[in-house]
Coordinates of C-alpha atoms and ligand atoms in Angstrom, one line a residue:
M300 CA 63.9 127.7 -35.3
F301 CA 63.0 125.1 -32.5
N302 CA 64.9 124.7 -28.9
K303 CA 64.1 121.5 -27.3
F304 CA 65.4 122.9 -23.6
K305 CA 64.0 126.3 -23.4
I306 CA 61.0 128.8 -24.4
L307 CA 62.4 131.5 -26.9
K308 CA 61.1 135.1 -26.5
K309 CA 59.0 134.7 -29.7
E310 CA 57.9 131.8 -29.0
E311 CA 53.8 131.4 -27.5
C312 CA 53.8 131.6 -24.0
P313 CA 53.8 127.9 -22.3
C314 CA 51.2 129.5 -19.6
G315 CA 48.3 129.4 -22.2
S316 CA 47.8 133.4 -22.7
K317 CA 48.7 133.0 -26.6
K318 CA 50.6 135.5 -26.1
K319 CA 54.4 135.6 -26.9
F320 CA 56.5 134.7 -24.1
G321 CA 58.5 137.6 -24.0
E322 CA 55.6 139.6 -23.8
C323 CA 53.9 137.5 -21.5
C324 CA 55.7 135.4 -18.3
F325 CA 59.2 136.5 -19.2
L326 CA 58.4 139.9 -17.8
K327 CA 56.4 138.7 -14.4
E328 CA 58.2 138.4 -11.0
S329 CA 59.4 135.1 -10.0
R330 CA 56.7 133.9 -7.3
K331 CA 57.9 133.3 -3.9
F332 CA 57.4 130.1 -1.9
Y333 CA 58.3 130.6 2.4
N334 CA 58.1 126.8 3.0
E335 CA 57.7 123.1 1.2
K336 CA 53.8 123.2 2.4
E337 CA 53.2 126.0 0.1
A338 CA 55.0 125.0 -2.9
L339 CA 53.1 121.2 -2.5
S340 CA 49.9 122.6 -2.3
V341 CA 50.2 125.0 -5.8
I342 CA 51.3 121.5 -7.2
S343 CA 48.2 119.6 -6.0
K344 CA 45.5 122.5 -6.7
N345 CA 47.4 122.6 -9.8
A346 CA 47.1 118.5 -10.3
R347 CA 43.2 118.7 -9.1
K348 CA 42.3 121.3 -11.6
S349 CA 43.8 119.4 -14.8
R350 CA 42.1 116.1 -14.2
I351 CA 39.1 117.2 -16.7
N352 CA 36.2 115.1 -17.3
I353 CA 35.6 113.8 -21.1
C354 CA 34.4 111.1 -23.0
L355 CA 37.0 110.2 -25.3
C356 CA 34.6 108.1 -27.6
N357 CA 34.4 110.2 -30.8
E358 CA 32.7 113.2 -30.1
C359 CA 30.6 112.2 -27.3
K360 CA 29.7 115.2 -25.1
S361 CA 28.0 113.4 -22.1
K362 CA 30.0 113.5 -18.7
A363 CA 32.9 111.0 -18.2
I364 CA 32.4 108.7 -14.8
G365 CA 35.5 107.3 -13.0
A366 CA 36.6 104.2 -14.7
H367 CA 39.4 102.1 -14.3
A368 CA 42.0 101.2 -16.9
L369 CA 42.2 97.8 -15.6
Q370 CA 39.0 96.0 -14.5
E371 CA 38.6 96.2 -10.8
N372 CA 37.0 92.8 -10.3
G373 CA 39.1 90.0 -12.2
V374 CA 42.6 92.1 -12.6
L375 CA 42.9 94.2 -9.5
S376 CA 41.3 92.2 -7.0
K377 CA 43.7 89.6 -7.8
L378 CA 46.7 91.8 -7.1
A379 CA 45.1 93.3 -3.8
V380 CA 46.2 92.4 -0.2
D381 CA 43.1 93.8 2.1
K382 CA 41.7 95.8 -0.8
Y383 CA 45.2 97.9 -1.4
V384 CA 47.7 97.7 -4.2
L385 CA 50.9 99.5 -4.6
M386 CA 51.4 102.2 -7.3
Q387 CA 52.2 105.9 -7.9
N388 CA 49.7 107.8 -6.7
K389 CA 49.3 111.2 -8.0
K390 CA 46.1 112.2 -6.5
E391 CA 48.5 112.3 -3.3
N392 CA 51.1 114.8 -2.2
A393 CA 54.6 114.4 -4.1
T394 CA 57.8 114.1 -1.8
M395 CA 60.3 116.6 -2.2
L396 CA 63.8 115.7 -2.3
E397 CA 66.8 117.8 -2.5
I398 CA 68.5 117.2 -5.9
E399 CA 71.1 120.1 -5.5
K400 CA 72.0 122.3 -2.8
G401 CA 68.9 124.3 -2.3
I402 CA 66.9 122.7 -5.0
K403 CA 63.9 120.3 -4.8
E404 CA 62.3 118.3 -6.8
A405 CA 58.8 116.3 -6.7
F406 CA 58.7 112.8 -6.8
Y407 CA 56.0 110.3 -6.9
F408 CA 56.8 106.7 -5.1
L409 CA 55.0 103.6 -5.1
S410 CA 52.5 104.0 -2.1
E411 CA 49.4 102.2 -0.8
V412 CA 46.4 102.7 -3.0
L413 CA 42.9 101.3 -2.5
I414 CA 41.9 98.9 -5.2
K415 CA 38.4 101.3 -6.1
D416 CA 40.3 103.8 -6.8
A417 CA 43.5 102.3 -8.4
T418 CA 43.8 103.6 -12.1
V419 CA 40.9 105.3 -12.1
Q420 CA 40.2 108.5 -14.4
T421 CA 37.0 110.3 -16.0
C422 CA 37.7 109.6 -19.6
F423 CA 34.8 107.4 -20.7
C424 CA 31.0 108.1 -19.9
K425 CA 28.8 105.4 -18.7
N426 CA 27.4 104.2 -21.6
H427 CA 30.3 104.0 -23.8
D428 CA 32.3 102.5 -20.7
D429 CA 30.1 99.9 -20.7
K430 CA 29.2 99.6 -24.5
I431 CA 32.6 99.6 -26.2
F432 CA 34.4 97.6 -23.7
E433 CA 31.4 94.7 -22.6
D434 CA 33.9 91.8 -24.1
I435 CA 36.9 92.5 -22.0
E436 CA 34.9 94.2 -18.7
K437 CA 32.0 91.9 -18.4
Y438 CA 32.9 89.5 -15.6
N439 CA 31.7 86.6 -17.3
K440 CA 33.8 87.0 -20.7
I441 CA 36.7 84.8 -21.1
F442 CA 39.6 86.4 -22.2
S443 CA 41.1 84.5 -25.4
P444 CA 44.8 85.7 -26.7
T445 CA 43.4 85.0 -30.2
N446 CA 40.1 87.1 -30.2
L447 CA 41.2 90.1 -32.2
K448 CA 38.2 92.0 -31.0
Q449 CA 39.6 91.6 -27.5
L450 CA 43.3 92.4 -28.1
F451 CA 42.1 95.8 -29.7
L452 CA 40.0 96.6 -26.8
F453 CA 42.6 96.1 -24.6
A454 CA 45.1 97.9 -26.7
Y455 CA 42.3 100.7 -27.1
R456 CA 41.9 101.1 -23.4
T457 CA 45.4 101.8 -23.1
F458 CA 45.6 104.2 -25.5
S459 CA 42.9 105.9 -24.1
F460 CA 43.9 106.5 -20.3
E461 CA 47.4 107.4 -21.5
Y462 CA 46.0 109.9 -24.0
Y463 CA 44.0 111.1 -20.8
A464 CA 47.3 111.5 -18.9
E465 CA 48.6 113.4 -21.9
I466 CA 46.3 116.0 -22.0
T467 CA 46.2 116.6 -18.3
S468 CA 49.9 116.5 -18.2
N469 CA 49.6 119.5 -20.7
K470 CA 46.9 121.2 -18.9
F471 CA 48.9 120.6 -15.6
Y472 CA 52.3 122.2 -17.1
R473 CA 50.2 125.2 -18.6
N474 CA 48.4 125.8 -15.1
M475 CA 52.1 125.6 -13.3
F476 CA 53.8 128.1 -15.5
K477 CA 50.8 130.5 -15.4
D478 CA 51.1 130.2 -11.0
V479 CA 55.1 130.1 -11.1
P480 CA 56.0 132.2 -14.1
Q481 CA 60.0 131.1 -12.9
L482 CA 59.4 127.6 -13.8
I483 CA 59.7 128.4 -17.4
K484 CA 63.3 129.3 -17.5
K485 CA 63.8 125.5 -15.7
T486 CA 65.5 123.4 -18.6
I487 CA 64.4 120.1 -17.2
L488 CA 60.8 121.0 -16.7
I489 CA 60.7 122.5 -20.3
T490 CA 62.1 119.7 -22.1
N491 CA 59.2 117.5 -20.3
Y492 CA 56.7 120.1 -21.6
K493 CA 57.7 120.2 -24.9
E494 CA 57.8 116.2 -25.0
S495 CA 54.4 116.0 -23.4
L496 CA 53.4 118.5 -26.1
K497 CA 54.7 116.2 -29.0
K498 CA 53.7 112.9 -27.3
K499 CA 49.7 114.5 -27.2
E500 CA 50.5 115.5 -31.1
E501 CA 51.2 111.7 -31.9
M502 CA 48.3 110.6 -29.6
D503 CA 46.2 112.7 -31.6
Y504 CA 46.7 110.9 -34.4
Y505 CA 46.2 107.6 -33.0
K506 CA 43.0 108.9 -32.0
N507 CA 41.7 108.9 -35.2
L508 CA 43.0 105.4 -36.4
F509 CA 41.4 103.9 -33.2
D510 CA 37.9 105.7 -33.6
D511 CA 37.6 104.4 -37.6
I512 CA 38.4 100.7 -36.2
I513 CA 35.4 101.1 -33.5
I514 CA 32.8 102.7 -36.2
N515 CA 34.1 100.3 -38.6
E516 CA 34.7 97.0 -36.4
K517 CA 37.8 96.4 -38.7
Y518 CA 40.0 94.7 -35.3
S519 CA 42.4 93.4 -38.0
E520 CA 44.1 96.6 -38.3
L521 CA 46.3 95.6 -35.3
A522 CA 49.0 93.3 -35.1
T523 CA 49.5 91.6 -31.7
V524 CA 52.1 89.7 -30.1
V525 CA 50.7 88.1 -26.9
I526 CA 52.9 86.4 -24.0
E527 CA 51.2 84.1 -22.0
F528 CA 52.3 82.9 -18.6
P529 CA 50.7 79.9 -17.2
Y530 CA 49.9 81.5 -13.9
T531 CA 48.8 84.7 -12.0
I532 CA 51.5 87.5 -12.2
K533 CA 51.4 89.8 -9.3
F534 CA 51.6 93.2 -11.5
A535 CA 49.6 94.6 -13.8
N536 CA 50.5 97.3 -16.2
Y537 CA 49.5 99.9 -19.0
M538 CA 51.7 101.8 -21.6
C539 CA 52.1 103.5 -25.1
I540 CA 55.9 103.6 -25.7
A541 CA 58.6 103.6 -28.4
P542 CA 60.8 101.2 -27.9
N543 CA 64.1 102.7 -29.8
F544 CA 65.9 98.9 -29.5
D545 CA 64.6 95.5 -29.8
L546 CA 65.0 92.7 -27.2
M547 CA 68.6 91.8 -28.9
G548 CA 69.7 95.2 -28.5
N549 CA 69.7 96.3 -32.1
N550 CA 68.6 100.2 -33.0
I551 CA 64.7 100.8 -34.0
N552 CA 64.1 104.0 -36.2
V553 CA 60.6 104.9 -34.5
F554 CA 60.2 107.8 -36.1
D555 CA 58.0 108.2 -39.3
K556 CA 59.9 109.6 -42.6
K557 CA 56.9 111.6 -43.5
S558 CA 55.2 113.1 -40.5
K559 CA 58.8 113.1 -38.2
M560 CA 56.6 111.8 -35.5
M561 CA 57.4 108.8 -33.3
R562 CA 55.3 105.5 -33.9
R563 CA 53.9 103.8 -30.5
V564 CA 53.4 100.2 -29.4
F565 CA 50.4 99.8 -27.2
I566 CA 51.4 97.1 -24.1
T567 CA 49.0 95.8 -21.5
S568 CA 50.3 93.3 -19.0
F569 CA 47.4 91.5 -16.7
P570 CA 46.6 88.3 -14.7
K571 CA 43.4 87.1 -16.0
D572 CA 41.4 83.5 -14.4
E573 CA 44.4 81.3 -13.8
K574 CA 46.9 83.0 -16.5
S575 CA 48.7 86.1 -17.2
Y576 CA 49.5 87.9 -20.4
I577 CA 51.3 90.9 -21.9
L578 CA 49.6 92.1 -25.1
I579 CA 52.1 93.8 -27.3
S580 CA 50.1 95.6 -30.3
V581 CA 51.1 98.0 -33.2
F582 CA 48.8 99.4 -35.8
K583 CA 50.0 97.3 -39.1
R584 CA 50.5 100.6 -41.2
D585 CA 53.3 100.9 -38.3
I586 CA 54.8 97.6 -38.9
N587 CA 57.5 98.5 -41.2
V588 CA 58.6 100.7 -38.1
Y589 CA 58.3 97.9 -35.5
E590 CA 58.8 94.5 -37.5
K591 CA 62.2 94.0 -36.0
Y592 CA 60.9 94.6 -32.7
L593 CA 57.9 92.3 -32.6
K594 CA 60.0 89.5 -34.4
S595 CA 62.8 89.8 -31.9
F596 CA 60.2 88.3 -29.1
E597 CA 60.9 85.2 -31.3
Q598 CA 64.5 85.3 -31.4
V599 CA 65.6 85.5 -27.7
S600 CA 65.1 83.1 -24.9
K601 CA 61.9 83.4 -22.5
E602 CA 64.5 84.7 -19.7
V603 CA 65.4 87.4 -21.6
I604 CA 61.7 88.6 -22.4
K605 CA 61.3 88.5 -18.8
Y606 CA 64.7 90.2 -18.3
Y607 CA 63.6 93.0 -20.7
F608 CA 59.9 93.4 -19.4
N609 CA 61.5 93.7 -15.5
C610 CA 63.3 96.3 -16.5
I611 CA 61.3 98.6 -18.6
I612 CA 58.2 98.3 -17.3
P613 CA 59.2 100.0 -13.9
L614 CA 61.1 102.6 -15.4
I615 CA 59.3 103.5 -18.6
S616 CA 55.6 103.2 -17.2
E617 CA 53.8 105.5 -15.1
N618 CA 51.1 102.8 -14.4
L619 CA 52.9 99.8 -12.8
I620 CA 50.4 98.1 -10.5
L621 CA 52.0 95.8 -7.8
S622 CA 50.5 93.1 -5.0
P623 CA 52.2 94.1 -1.6
D624 CA 52.5 90.2 -1.6
L625 CA 55.2 90.6 -4.6
W626 CA 56.7 93.7 -2.8
D627 CA 57.5 91.4 0.2
E628 CA 59.3 88.7 -1.8
W629 CA 61.9 91.2 -2.5
D630 CA 64.7 92.4 -0.2
E631 CA 65.3 96.3 0.8
I632 CA 67.6 96.3 -2.0
G633 CA 65.2 95.3 -4.5
Q634 CA 62.5 97.6 -3.0
C635 CA 64.9 100.7 -3.2
L636 CA 65.8 99.4 -7.0
V637 CA 61.9 99.2 -7.6
Q638 CA 61.2 102.7 -6.4
T639 CA 64.1 104.3 -8.2
A640 CA 63.0 103.0 -11.3
V641 CA 59.6 103.9 -10.9
S642 CA 60.5 107.7 -9.8
E643 CA 63.4 108.4 -12.4
P644 CA 62.5 111.4 -14.5
N645 CA 64.7 110.6 -16.9
P646 CA 65.6 107.0 -18.1
T647 CA 67.7 107.4 -21.1
R648 CA 70.9 106.1 -19.2
V649 CA 69.8 103.4 -17.9
L650 CA 67.9 102.0 -21.0
L651 CA 71.0 102.6 -23.1
G652 CA 72.9 100.5 -20.1
L653 CA 69.9 97.8 -21.0
K654 CA 70.2 97.9 -24.8
L655 CA 74.0 97.2 -24.1
I656 CA 73.2 94.0 -21.5
L657 CA 70.5 92.6 -24.5
C658 CA 73.0 92.9 -27.4
N659 CA 75.4 91.0 -24.8
L660 CA 72.9 88.5 -23.9
S661 CA 72.0 87.8 -27.6
K662 CA 75.4 86.4 -28.1
K663 CA 75.7 82.7 -28.6
D664 CA 77.4 81.6 -25.7
K665 CA 74.8 83.6 -23.4
K666 CA 71.9 81.3 -24.3
N667 CA 71.4 79.8 -20.5
F668 CA 71.1 83.2 -18.8
M669 CA 68.5 83.0 -15.9
L670 CA 66.6 85.5 -14.3
N671 CA 67.2 84.0 -11.0
N672 CA 70.0 86.0 -9.1
I673 CA 68.6 89.6 -9.5
K674 CA 67.3 91.4 -6.9
Y675 CA 63.6 91.8 -7.8
N676 CA 61.6 89.8 -10.3
I677 CA 58.4 91.3 -11.1
F678 CA 57.2 88.1 -12.3
G679 CA 57.7 86.0 -9.0
K680 CA 60.2 84.0 -7.6
K681 CA 57.9 81.0 -7.5
N682 CA 57.2 79.7 -11.1
L683 CA 60.5 80.2 -12.2
D684 CA 60.6 77.3 -14.4
S685 CA 57.2 78.0 -16.3
K686 CA 57.0 77.7 -19.7
I687 CA 55.9 80.8 -21.5
K688 CA 53.9 80.8 -24.7
I689 CA 54.3 83.4 -27.7
I690 CA 51.3 83.8 -29.5
K691 CA 51.2 85.9 -33.1
N692 CA 47.8 87.7 -34.4
Q693 CA 47.8 89.4 -37.5
I694 CA 51.7 89.0 -38.3
N695 CA 52.9 87.1 -41.0
F696 CA 56.5 86.5 -39.9
Ligands
ZN7 ZN1 52.7 133.6 -20.2
ZN8 ZN1 30.6 108.8 -24.2

């Protein structure tokens, strides 16, 4: 018996006690909060407690340093204005909004963050952070969109920072449930908690595969589609997603038949030198799942590719880093739309809408679709006509 939406009495209690829910938090009294400040301080205390210090490289036991998911000098510095970028800052207090009468929920909107703090997590030790990622992190290394080792390292870094986020998210839920037992009866929280557990499990599977590639230097195990822009984009992003439709709106079954687990795609977007890149990597062993998805990048127009990322990056990813310059290009409605997308806790319905739009755009008479007339465009209002290039690595179709 498995229920996505709630914890059954005979299930293990999500507070981490190892007891059955019916014999643990189910019996506890609700915790009372007398004001919003009190609730916020419990959230931020537990968020702090969840941020562990761990080096994700193999069995390394060394202490992790604060490392950037995306290079500070070379990527983030390109986006910053007066040393600030815009992103969701989970280290600050959330904004509490009333979603129903008397019920408030925590939202994280984009806010200004110093680049020295942006995307920093404690998930690699100094030695591994320097050694493993040398080829993409050292300032004098030029990026080449056909260098398999560099492509691998970007996917691996994206994976690692997302994996770390999932470990801390699991921990955060457990801490919160322990402190505030009545939360265990909230459907939306339990649904998210169970999804987070599942994602962690899937990521454990990928952790072994990534470790194996590093040890054996088998960088050709990844297939990568690179989208190259001839100018510097004003955002950066990294995410591990399981897209269940391609760029023409066709369904993709993201579940592996044997393990019943979702398979994932590793996507990293960044400006580098005078160009910009979106790297879309999958493991070759998952190619049966994502062949159609990767192929679809060549089957649609460049405008549709931009439209697709313009929608999914703010919506799905928790790691969108924006330049304040880009933000200023949009009017109030555009800015509102981005804030809404970024803080949306359940994007399923919006994604369904995107799927229908992509379906429509793939029809013959829509080939002239242009991205000009929408309220916000993360690719910027300049460079609208720039030619983008698609480069395939380790893909034979
Ligand atoms: Zn409990
Ligand atoms: Zn280490």
